[in-house]
Coordinates of C-alpha atoms in Angstrom, one line a residue:
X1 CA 34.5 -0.2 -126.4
X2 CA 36.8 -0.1 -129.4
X3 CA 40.3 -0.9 -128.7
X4 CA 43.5 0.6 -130.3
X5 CA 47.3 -0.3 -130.0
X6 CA 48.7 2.4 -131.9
X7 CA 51.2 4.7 -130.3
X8 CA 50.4 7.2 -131.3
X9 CA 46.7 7.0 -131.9
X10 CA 45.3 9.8 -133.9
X11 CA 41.1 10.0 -134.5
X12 CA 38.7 12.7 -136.1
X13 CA 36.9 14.1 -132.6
X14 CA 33.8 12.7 -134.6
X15 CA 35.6 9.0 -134.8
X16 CA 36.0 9.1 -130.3
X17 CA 33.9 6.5 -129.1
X18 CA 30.4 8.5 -127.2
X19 CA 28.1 7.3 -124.7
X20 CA 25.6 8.7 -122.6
X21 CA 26.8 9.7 -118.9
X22 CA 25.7 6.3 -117.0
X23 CA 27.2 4.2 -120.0
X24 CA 30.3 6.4 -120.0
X25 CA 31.2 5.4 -116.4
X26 CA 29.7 1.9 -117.0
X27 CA 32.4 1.2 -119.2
X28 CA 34.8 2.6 -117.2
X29 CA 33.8 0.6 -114.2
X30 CA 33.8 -2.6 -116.6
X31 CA 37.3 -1.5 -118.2
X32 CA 38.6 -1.4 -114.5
X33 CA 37.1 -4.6 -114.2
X34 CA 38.8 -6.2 -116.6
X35 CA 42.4 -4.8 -115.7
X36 CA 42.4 -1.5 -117.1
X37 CA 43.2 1.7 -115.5
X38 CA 42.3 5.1 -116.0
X39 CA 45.5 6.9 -118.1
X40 CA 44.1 10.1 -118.0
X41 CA 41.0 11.9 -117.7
X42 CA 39.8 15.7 -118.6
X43 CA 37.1 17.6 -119.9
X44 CA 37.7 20.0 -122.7
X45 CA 34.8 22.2 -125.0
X46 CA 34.1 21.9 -128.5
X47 CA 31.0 23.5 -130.6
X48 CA 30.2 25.2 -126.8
X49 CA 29.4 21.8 -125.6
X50 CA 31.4 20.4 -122.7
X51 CA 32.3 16.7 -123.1
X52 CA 34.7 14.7 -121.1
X53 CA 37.1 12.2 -122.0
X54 CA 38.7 9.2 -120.4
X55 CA 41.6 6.9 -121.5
X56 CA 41.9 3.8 -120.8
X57 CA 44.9 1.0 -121.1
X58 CA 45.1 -3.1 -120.7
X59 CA 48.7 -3.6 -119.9
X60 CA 47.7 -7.1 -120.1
X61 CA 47.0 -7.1 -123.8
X62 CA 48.5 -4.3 -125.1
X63 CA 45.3 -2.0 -125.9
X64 CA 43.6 1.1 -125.5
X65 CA 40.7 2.5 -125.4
X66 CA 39.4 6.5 -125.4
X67 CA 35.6 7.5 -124.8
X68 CA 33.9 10.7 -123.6
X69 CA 30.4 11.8 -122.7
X70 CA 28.6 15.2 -123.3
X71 CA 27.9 17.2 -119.7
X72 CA 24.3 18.3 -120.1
X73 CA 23.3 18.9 -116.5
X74 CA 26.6 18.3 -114.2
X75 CA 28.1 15.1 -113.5
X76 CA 28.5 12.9 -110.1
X77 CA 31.4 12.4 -108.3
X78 CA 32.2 8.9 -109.0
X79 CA 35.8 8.9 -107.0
X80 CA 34.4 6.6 -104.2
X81 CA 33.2 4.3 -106.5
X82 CA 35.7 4.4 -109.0
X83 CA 39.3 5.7 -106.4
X84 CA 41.4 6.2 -109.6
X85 CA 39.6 8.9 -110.6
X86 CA 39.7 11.2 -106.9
X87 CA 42.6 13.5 -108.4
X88 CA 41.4 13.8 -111.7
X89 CA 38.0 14.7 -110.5
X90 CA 39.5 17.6 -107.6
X91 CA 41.3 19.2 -111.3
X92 CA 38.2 19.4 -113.2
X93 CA 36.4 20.8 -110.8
X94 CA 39.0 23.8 -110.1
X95 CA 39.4 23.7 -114.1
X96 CA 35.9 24.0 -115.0
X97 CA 33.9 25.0 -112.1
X98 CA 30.1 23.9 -111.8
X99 CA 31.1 20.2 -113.8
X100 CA 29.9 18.1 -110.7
X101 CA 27.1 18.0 -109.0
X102 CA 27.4 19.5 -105.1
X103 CA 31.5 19.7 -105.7
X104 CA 32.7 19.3 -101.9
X105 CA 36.6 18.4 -103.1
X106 CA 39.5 19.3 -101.0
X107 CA 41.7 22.0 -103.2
X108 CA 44.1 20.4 -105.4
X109 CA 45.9 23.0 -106.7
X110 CA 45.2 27.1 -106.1
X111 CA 44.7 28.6 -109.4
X112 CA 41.5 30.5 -111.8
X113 CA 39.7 28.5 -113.4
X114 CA 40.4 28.0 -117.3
X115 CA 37.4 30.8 -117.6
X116 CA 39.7 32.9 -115.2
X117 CA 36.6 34.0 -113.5
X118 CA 36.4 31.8 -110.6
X119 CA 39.5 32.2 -108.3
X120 CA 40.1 28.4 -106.4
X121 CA 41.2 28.5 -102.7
X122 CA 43.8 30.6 -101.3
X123 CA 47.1 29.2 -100.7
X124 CA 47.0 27.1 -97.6
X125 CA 43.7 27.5 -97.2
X126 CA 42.7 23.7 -96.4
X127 CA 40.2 21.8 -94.0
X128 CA 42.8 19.1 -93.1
X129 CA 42.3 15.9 -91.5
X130 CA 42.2 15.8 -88.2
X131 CA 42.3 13.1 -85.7
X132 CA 39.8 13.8 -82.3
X133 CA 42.1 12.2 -79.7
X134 CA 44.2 13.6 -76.8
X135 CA 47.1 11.5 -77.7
X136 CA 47.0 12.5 -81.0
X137 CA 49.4 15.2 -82.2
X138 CA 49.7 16.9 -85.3
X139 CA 53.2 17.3 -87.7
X140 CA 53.6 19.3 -90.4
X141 CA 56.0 19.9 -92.9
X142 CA 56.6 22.3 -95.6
X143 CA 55.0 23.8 -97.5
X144 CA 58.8 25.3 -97.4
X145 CA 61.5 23.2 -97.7
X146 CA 65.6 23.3 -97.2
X147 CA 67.0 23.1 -100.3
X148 CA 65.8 23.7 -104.1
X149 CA 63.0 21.6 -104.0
X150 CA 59.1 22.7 -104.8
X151 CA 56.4 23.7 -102.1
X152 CA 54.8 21.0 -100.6
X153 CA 52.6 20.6 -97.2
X154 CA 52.8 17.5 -95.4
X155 CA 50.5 16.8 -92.3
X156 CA 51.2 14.2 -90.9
X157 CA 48.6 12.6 -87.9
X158 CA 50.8 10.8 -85.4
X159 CA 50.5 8.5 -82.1
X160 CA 53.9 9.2 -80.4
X161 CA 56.9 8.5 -83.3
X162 CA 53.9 6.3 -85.2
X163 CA 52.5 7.9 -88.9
X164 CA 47.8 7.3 -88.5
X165 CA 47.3 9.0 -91.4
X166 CA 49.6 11.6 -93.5
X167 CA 47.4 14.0 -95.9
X168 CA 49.3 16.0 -99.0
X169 CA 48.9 19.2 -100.2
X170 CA 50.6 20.1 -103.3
X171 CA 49.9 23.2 -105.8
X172 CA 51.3 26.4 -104.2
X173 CA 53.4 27.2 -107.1
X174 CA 51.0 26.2 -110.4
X175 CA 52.0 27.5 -113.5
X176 CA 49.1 27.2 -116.0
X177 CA 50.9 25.2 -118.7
X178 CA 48.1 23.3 -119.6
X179 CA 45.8 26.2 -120.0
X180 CA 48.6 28.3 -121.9
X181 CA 48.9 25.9 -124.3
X182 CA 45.2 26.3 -125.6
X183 CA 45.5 27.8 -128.9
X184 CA 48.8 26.7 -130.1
X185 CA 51.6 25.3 -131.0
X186 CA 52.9 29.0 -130.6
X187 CA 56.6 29.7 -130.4
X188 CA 56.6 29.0 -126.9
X189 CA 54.7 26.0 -127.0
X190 CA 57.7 24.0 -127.0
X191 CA 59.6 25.3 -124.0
X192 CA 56.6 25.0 -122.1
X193 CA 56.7 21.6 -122.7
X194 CA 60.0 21.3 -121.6
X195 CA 59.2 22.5 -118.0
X196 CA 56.3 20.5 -117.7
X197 CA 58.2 18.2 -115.5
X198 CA 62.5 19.8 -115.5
X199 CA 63.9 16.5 -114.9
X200 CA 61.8 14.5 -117.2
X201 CA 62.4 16.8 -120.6
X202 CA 62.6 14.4 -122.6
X203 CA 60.0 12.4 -121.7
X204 CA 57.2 14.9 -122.0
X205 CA 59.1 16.1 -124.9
X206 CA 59.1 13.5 -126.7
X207 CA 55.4 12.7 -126.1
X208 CA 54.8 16.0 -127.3
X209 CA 56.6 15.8 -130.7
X210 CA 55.2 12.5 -131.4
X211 CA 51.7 13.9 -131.3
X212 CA 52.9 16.7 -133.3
X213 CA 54.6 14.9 -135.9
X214 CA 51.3 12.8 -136.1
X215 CA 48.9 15.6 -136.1
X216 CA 51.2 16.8 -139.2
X217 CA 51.5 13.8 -141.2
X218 CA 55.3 13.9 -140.6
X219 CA 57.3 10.6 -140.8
X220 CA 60.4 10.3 -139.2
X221 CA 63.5 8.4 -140.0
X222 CA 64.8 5.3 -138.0
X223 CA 67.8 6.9 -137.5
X224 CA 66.1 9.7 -135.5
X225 CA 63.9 7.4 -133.3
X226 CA 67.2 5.7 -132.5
X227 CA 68.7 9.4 -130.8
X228 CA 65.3 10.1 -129.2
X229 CA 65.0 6.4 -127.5
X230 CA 69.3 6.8 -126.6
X231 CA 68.4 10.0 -124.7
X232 CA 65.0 8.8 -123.5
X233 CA 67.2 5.7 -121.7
X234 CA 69.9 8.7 -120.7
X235 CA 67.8 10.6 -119.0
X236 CA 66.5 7.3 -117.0
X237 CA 69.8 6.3 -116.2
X238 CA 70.6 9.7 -114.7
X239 CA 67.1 10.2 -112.6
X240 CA 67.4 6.1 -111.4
X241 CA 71.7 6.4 -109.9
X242 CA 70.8 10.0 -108.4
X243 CA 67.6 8.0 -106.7
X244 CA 69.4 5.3 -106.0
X245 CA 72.4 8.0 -104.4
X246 CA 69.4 9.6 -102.3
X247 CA 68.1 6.6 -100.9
X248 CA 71.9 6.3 -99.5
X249 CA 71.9 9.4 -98.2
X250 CA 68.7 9.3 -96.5
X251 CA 69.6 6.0 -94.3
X252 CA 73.4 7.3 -94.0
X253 CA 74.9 5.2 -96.2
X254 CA 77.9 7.1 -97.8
X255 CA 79.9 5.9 -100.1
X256 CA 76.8 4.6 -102.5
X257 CA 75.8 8.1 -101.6
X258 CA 78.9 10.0 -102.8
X259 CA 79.9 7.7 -105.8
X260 CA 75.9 8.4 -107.4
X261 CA 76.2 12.0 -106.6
X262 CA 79.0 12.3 -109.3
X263 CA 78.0 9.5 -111.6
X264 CA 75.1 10.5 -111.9
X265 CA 76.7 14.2 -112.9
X266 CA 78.4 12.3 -115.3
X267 CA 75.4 10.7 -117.3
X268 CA 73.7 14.2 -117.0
X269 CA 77.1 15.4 -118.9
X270 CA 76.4 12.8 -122.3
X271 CA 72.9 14.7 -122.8
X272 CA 75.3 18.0 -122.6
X273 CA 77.6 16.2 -124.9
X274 CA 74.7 15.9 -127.0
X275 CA 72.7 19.3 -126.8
X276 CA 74.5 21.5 -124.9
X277 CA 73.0 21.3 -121.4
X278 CA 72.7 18.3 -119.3
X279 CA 69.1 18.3 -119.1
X280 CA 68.0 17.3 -122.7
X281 CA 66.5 21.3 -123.6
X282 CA 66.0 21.8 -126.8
X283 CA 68.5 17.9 -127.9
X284 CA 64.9 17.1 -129.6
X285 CA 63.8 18.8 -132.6
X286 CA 60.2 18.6 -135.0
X287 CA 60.6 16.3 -137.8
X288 CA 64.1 14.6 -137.1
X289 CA 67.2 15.7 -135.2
X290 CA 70.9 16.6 -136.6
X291 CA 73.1 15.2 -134.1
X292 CA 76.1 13.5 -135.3
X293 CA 76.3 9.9 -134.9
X294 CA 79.6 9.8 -133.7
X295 CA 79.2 11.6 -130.9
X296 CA 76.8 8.6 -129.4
X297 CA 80.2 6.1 -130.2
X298 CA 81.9 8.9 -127.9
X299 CA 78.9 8.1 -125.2
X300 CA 79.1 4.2 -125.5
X301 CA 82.8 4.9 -124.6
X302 CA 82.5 7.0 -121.5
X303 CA 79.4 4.5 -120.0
X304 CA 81.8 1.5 -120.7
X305 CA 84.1 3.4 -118.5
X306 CA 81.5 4.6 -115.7
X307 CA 80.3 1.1 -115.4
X308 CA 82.8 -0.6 -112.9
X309 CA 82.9 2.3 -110.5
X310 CA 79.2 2.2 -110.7
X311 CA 78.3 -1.3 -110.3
X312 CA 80.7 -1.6 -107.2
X313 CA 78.3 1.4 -105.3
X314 CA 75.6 0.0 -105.9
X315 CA 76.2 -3.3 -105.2
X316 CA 78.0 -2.2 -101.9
X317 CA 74.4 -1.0 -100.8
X318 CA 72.4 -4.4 -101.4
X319 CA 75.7 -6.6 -99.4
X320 CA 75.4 -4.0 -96.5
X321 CA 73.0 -6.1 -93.6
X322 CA 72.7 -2.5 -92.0
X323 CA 71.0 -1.0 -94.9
X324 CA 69.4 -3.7 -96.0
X325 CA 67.9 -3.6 -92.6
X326 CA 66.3 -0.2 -93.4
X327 CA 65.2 -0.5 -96.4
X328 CA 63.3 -3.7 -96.5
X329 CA 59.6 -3.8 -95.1
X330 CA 59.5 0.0 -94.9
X331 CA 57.4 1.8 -96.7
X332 CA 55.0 -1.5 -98.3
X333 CA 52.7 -0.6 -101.0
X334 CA 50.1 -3.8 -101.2
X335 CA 49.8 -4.5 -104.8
X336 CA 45.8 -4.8 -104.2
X337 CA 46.0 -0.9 -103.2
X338 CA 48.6 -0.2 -105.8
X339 CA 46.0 -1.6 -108.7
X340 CA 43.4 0.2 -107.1
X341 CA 44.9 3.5 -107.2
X342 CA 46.6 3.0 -110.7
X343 CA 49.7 3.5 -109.6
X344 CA 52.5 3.4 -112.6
X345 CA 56.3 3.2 -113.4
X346 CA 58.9 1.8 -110.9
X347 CA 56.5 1.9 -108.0
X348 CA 54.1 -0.1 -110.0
X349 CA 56.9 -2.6 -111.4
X350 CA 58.2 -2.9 -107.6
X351 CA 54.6 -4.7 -106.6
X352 CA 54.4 -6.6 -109.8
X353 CA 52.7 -4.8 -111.6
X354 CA 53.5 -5.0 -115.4
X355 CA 53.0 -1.3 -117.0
X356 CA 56.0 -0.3 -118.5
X357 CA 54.9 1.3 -122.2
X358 CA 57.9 0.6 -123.8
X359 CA 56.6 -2.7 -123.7
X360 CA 53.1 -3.0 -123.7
X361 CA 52.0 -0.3 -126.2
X362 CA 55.7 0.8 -127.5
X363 CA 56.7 3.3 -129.8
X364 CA 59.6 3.9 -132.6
X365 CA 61.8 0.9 -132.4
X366 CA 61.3 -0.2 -128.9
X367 CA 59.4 -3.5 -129.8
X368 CA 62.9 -4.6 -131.2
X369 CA 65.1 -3.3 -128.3
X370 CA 63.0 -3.1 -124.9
X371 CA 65.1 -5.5 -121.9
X372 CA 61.9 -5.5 -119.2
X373 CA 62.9 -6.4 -115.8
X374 CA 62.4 -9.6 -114.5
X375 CA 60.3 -8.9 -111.4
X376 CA 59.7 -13.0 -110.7
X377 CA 63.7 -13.2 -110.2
X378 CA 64.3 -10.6 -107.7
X379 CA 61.7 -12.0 -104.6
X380 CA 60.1 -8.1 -104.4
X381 CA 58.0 -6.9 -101.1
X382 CA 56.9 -4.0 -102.5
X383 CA 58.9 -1.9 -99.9
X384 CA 61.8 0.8 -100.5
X385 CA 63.9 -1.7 -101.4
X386 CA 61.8 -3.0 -103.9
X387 CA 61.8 0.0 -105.5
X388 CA 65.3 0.4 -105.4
X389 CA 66.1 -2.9 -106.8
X390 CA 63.7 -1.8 -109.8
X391 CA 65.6 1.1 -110.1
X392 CA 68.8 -0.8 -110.6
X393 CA 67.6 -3.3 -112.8
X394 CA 66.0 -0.5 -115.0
X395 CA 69.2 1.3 -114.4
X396 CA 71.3 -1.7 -116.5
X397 CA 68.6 -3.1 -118.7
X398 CA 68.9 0.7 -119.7
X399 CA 72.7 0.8 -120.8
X400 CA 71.9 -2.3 -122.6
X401 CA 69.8 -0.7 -124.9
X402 CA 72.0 2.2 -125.6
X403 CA 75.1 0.1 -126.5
X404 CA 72.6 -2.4 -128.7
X405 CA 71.0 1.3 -130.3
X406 CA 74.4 3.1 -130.9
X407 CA 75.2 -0.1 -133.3
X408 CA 72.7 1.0 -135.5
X409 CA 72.6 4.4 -136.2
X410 CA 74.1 5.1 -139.5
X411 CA 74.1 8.9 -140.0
X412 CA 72.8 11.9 -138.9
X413 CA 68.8 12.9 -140.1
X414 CA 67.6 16.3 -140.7
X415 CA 64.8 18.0 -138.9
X416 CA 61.6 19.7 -141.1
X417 CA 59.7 22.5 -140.4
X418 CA 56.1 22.4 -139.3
X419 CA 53.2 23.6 -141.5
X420 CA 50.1 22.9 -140.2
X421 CA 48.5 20.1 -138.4
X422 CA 45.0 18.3 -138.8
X423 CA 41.8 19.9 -137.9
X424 CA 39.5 18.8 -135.7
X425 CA 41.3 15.7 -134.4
X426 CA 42.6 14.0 -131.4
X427 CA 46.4 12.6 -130.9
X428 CA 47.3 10.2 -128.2
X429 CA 51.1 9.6 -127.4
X430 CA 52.4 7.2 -124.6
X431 CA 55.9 7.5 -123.3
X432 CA 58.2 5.9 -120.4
X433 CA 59.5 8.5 -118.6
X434 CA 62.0 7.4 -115.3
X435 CA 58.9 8.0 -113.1
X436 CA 56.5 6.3 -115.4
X437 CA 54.0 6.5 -118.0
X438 CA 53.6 10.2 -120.1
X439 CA 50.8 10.1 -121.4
X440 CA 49.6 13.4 -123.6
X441 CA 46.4 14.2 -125.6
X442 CA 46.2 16.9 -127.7
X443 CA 42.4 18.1 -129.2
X444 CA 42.6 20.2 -132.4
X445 CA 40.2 22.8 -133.6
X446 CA 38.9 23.7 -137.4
X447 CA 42.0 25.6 -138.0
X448 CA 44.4 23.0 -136.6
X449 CA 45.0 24.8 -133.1
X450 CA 45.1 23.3 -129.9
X451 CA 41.7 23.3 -128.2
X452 CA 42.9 21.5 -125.3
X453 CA 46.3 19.9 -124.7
X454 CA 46.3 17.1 -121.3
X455 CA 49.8 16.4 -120.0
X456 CA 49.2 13.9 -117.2
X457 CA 52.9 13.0 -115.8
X458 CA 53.4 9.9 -113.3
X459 CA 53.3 11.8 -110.6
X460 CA 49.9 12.7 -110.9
X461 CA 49.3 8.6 -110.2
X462 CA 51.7 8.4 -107.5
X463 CA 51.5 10.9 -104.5
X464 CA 48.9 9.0 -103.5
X465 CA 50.6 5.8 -103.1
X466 CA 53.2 8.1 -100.8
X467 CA 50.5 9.1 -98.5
X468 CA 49.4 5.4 -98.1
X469 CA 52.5 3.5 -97.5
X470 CA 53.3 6.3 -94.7
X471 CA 50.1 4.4 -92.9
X472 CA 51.7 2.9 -89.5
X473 CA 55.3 3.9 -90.4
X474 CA 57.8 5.8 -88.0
X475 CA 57.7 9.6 -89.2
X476 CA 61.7 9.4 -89.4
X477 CA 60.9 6.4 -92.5
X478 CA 59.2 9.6 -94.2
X479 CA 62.4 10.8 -96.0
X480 CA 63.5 7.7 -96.9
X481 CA 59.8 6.3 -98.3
X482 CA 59.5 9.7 -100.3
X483 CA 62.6 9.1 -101.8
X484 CA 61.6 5.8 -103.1
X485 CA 58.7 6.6 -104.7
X486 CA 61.2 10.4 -106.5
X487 CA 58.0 12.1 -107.1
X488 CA 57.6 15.2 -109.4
X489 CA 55.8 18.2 -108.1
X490 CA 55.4 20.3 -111.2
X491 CA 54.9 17.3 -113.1
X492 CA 51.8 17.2 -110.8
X493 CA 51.0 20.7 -110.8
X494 CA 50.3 21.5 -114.6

């Protein structure tokens, strides 16, 4: 297979590498092999001839690779042989029904089909797992919660207070981005985006406009990749002390608890400083951004002040023997299942796992300015704490990079308009969102529209690794594991 380590990648659809269906998954299997892991993974139709496409990344070396394979006659489900691909295989057969041969998946989401012909399973309407046992009894949570948060359905199998076997069902509120952005960019394209996952805007953001930009041949200046990458490493910060603040609160530890609450409100207030609103809508723009400079010298300031107050909480957490008791060896994600599954981001980096893209295929400037974590240094068990510790390394290495960024920005750059973008091409963009990779593919068609746009988010890895780790836990360690692993359910649910 060809190999790329340009981020982005762009390609004619005729230039994607195509074999037949067994060489297709032949390569995959020989990809997975040699340490890669499946990125993301979708059919899409072109000429009236379904083909589906895989891509595939080597953290080890930095590379890439994107094949597909034309569907002639139905595909097999290849999830038991290849596990990485279970979730992606459940979508595709709700998005384009009749794709696999004798489909027998579990629902993954309940939605029409892209055809909007075939209407997938009622809400709720699942064969769950069940255990055939007298002693066994059955728990179930959701699929509403207390709160704000998103539907979700639990079911937890348990032997007394002990978790056998906890089973996920997610979708009950899906949206349709992914099929609404067929035939675009339209006005709306772009606030779509947005939502794709609310606390990660500009993350997916960003991926997007960097396969835009590419798709229209625009350049942008270096003063402009400085801005996105300072937000980019704002919104981390933010998302990594809230975590940290609700893994405090889930094991009663309050004062970590109440100083993250409000710092975290106060890194959320810089991105207001910057666009308006403290979730990053609409702070990037096509073709550059016009943001004073000075207002990130005004930012530097206010983390230099944050910093002492912040440190102290979350130090107090790691020197308290009563949390510490709590949070190690709960919740252990082996790193043999965690490479199986292709799990990403922190919950990756917490098992050793080296996958961060800002480092391995990076993009804009952060070859130059990307502090990774030093996993060897910090004796990690893959548990909560683990993942917490990651957090908080991430969480520093982060306001590193802002205060070595701000030092470089010289003025403000001015955003361009967009005109058209290249026909019948493919774009592949790779960001690090807090969660984890972004990875986004957009297809063009003859006039330059989108014939399919793929948004897979981190979560779409990770709830699996949830379900796992639950394996022979106490069901009271299920708040507390969940938050670990922060997991997005509309960045799922696309």
């Amino acid at each position: 297979m060809k190999k790329y380590t340009a981020n982005p990648l762009i390609l004619n659809v005729n230039e994607v590498e195509e074999f037949n269906t067994n060489d297709f998954y032949s390569s995959i299997i020989n990809s997975l092999q040699n340490k890669g892991r499946i990125v993301s993974y979708f059919v899409y139709e072109i000429y009236d001839i379904k083909k589906i496409m895989a891509v595939i990344v080597f953290d080890d070396n930095g590379e890439f690779s994107v094949i597909q394979s034309k569907i002639n006659n139905g595909l097999e489900c290849m999830w038991e042989k290849i596990p990485q691909l279970f979730n992606f295989e459940r979508e595709i057969a709700e998005q384009f029904p009749g794709t696999f041969i004798n489909e027998d998946f579990q629902p993954l989401r309940f939605h029409k089909s892209f055809d909007g012909k075939n209407t997938s399973f009622i809400p709720g309407d699942i064969n769950f797992y069940k255990i055939q046992s007298d002693e066994i009894h059955q728990v179930a949570v959701g699929p509403v919660h207390a709160g704000i948060i998103e539907p979700g359905h639990f079911r937890f199998q348990c032997h007394g207070e002990k978790v056998l076997y906890l089973e996920i069902s997610l979708g009950y509120q899906h949206r349709g981005i992914e099929k609404a952005l067929i035939g675009g960019p339209q006005k709306n394209t772009f606030y779509k985006i947005q939502a794709a996952a609310g606390d990660t805007t500009i993350g997916h953001t960003l991926a997007y406009l960097i396969n835009l930009e590419n798709l229209a041949g625009i350049k942008i200046d270096s003063n402009a990749m400085l801005k996105r990458m300072i937000a980019l490493e704002l919104e981390r910060i933010a998302n990594h002390v809230g975590d940290l603040g609700g893994l405090a609160t889930d094991i009663g530890f309050l004062p970590t608890a109440s100083y993250c609450g409000r710092i975290r409100g106060d890194f959320l207030n810089m991105t207001a400083d910057i666009c308006g609103n403290r979730f990053g809508r609409s702070l990037i723009s096509f073709g550059g951004e016009t943001v004073n400079a000075l207002i990130f010298d005004k930012i530097l300031k206010k983390i230099e002040m944050l910093k002492k107050n912040l440190y102290g909480a979350i130090e107090m957490l790691w020197q308290s023997p009563s949390a510490m008791s709590r949070l190690e060896n709960t919740g252990i994600l082996p790193r043999n299942i965690a490479l199986k599954m292709g799990i990403v981001g922190t919950a990756a980096r917490a098992c050793n796992i080296n996958n961060d893209i800002r480092k391995n295929i990076p993009f804009y400037h952060y070859q130059k300015y990307f502090i990774p974590v030093n996993t060897q240094s910090l004796n990690l068990n893959n548990d909560v704490l683990a993942r917490g510790l990651i957090r908080w390394e991430e969480t520093k290495n982060s306001i590193n990079m802002i205060s070595n960024m701000v030092n470089e920005i010289t003025d403000s750059s001015g955003n361009q308009i967009l005109t058209s973008l290249a026909a019948e091409s493919v774009s592949i963009s790779f960001t690090e969102g807090f969660r984890g990779e972004i990875c986004h593919t957009a297809i063009t068609d003859a006039k330059g529209n989108f014939l399919r746009y793929k948004i897979v988010d981190p979560s779409f890895h990770n709830w699996q690794a949830l379900a796992y780790v639950m394996r022979n836990e106490d069901i009271s360690d299920f708040p507390l594991c969940n938050k670990s692993f922060s997991l997005s359910y509309c960045g799922f649910d696309l």
